[in-house]
XYZ file of C-alpha atoms in Angstrom:
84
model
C 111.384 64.832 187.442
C 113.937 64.504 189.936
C 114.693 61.046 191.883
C 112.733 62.215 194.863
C 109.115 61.493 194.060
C 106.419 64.059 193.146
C 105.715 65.471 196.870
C 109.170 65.917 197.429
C 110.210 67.545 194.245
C 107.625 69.941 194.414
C 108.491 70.778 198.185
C 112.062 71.283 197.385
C 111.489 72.978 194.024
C 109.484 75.554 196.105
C 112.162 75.892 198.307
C 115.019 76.110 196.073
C 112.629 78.770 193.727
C 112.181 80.637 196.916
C 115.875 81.057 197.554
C 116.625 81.658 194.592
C 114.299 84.818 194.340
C 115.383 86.242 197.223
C 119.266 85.723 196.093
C 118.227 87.225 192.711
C 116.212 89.700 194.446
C 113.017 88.749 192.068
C 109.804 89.402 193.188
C 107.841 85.784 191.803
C 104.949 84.217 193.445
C 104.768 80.518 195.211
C 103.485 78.780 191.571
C 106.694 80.735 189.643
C 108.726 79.653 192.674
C 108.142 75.887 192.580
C 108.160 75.967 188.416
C 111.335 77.830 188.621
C 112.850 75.164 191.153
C 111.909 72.116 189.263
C 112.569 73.426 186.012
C 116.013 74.805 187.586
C 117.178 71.593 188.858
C 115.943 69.631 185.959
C 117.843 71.519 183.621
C 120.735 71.867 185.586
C 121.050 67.933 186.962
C 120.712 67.359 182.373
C 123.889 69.961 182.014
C 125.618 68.466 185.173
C 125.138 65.164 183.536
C 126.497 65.751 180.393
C 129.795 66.930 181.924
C 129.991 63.599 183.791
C 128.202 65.425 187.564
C 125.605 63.601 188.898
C 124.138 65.078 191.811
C 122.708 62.581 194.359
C 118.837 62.051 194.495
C 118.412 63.548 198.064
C 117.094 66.790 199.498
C 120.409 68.605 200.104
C 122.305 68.094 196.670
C 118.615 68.709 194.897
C 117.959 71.912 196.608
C 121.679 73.167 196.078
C 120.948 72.170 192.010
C 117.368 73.711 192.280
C 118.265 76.714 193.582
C 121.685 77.204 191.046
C 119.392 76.263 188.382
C 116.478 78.462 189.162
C 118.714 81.403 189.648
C 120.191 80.808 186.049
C 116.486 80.610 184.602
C 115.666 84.005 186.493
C 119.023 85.658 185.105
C 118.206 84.320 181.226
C 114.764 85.460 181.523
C 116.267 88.699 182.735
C 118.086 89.433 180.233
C 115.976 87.727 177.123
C 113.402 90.779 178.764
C 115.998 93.298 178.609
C 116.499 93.036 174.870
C 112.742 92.458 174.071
């Protein structure tokens, strides 16, 4: 998970799921929210990372790469439910 220990990870994954489903306007609960955060920044901070971006292990750069990364997962899962 990300460099900021399990407490904090989850905290700011909520946070950054939260904005992130209010920017994408999606209507997930407070589990989805925090799964969506984490899972957001850990893919994005693996993507970043391959392209040489490594965003710092501390609250603000984690919740600016949760909350890009969990409004990416919320626009693929859009749109994987829009063909389906």
């Amino acid at each position: 998970s990300m460099g900021l220990g399990l407490i904090a990870s989850i905290i700011v994954g909520g946070l950054a799921g939260c904005i992130a489903s209010m920017i994408m306007k999606a209507d997930t609960g407070l589990l989805t929210n925090i799964l969506l955060g984490i899972v957001g920044a850990v893919v994005l901070n693996a993507v970043l990372a391959l392209m040489g971006i490594y965003a710092a292990n501390t609250w603000v750069p984690q919740l600016i790469v949760g909350i890009a990364g969990a409004c990416l997962l919320i626009f693929g899962f859009r749109a994987i439910a829009r063909r389906s």
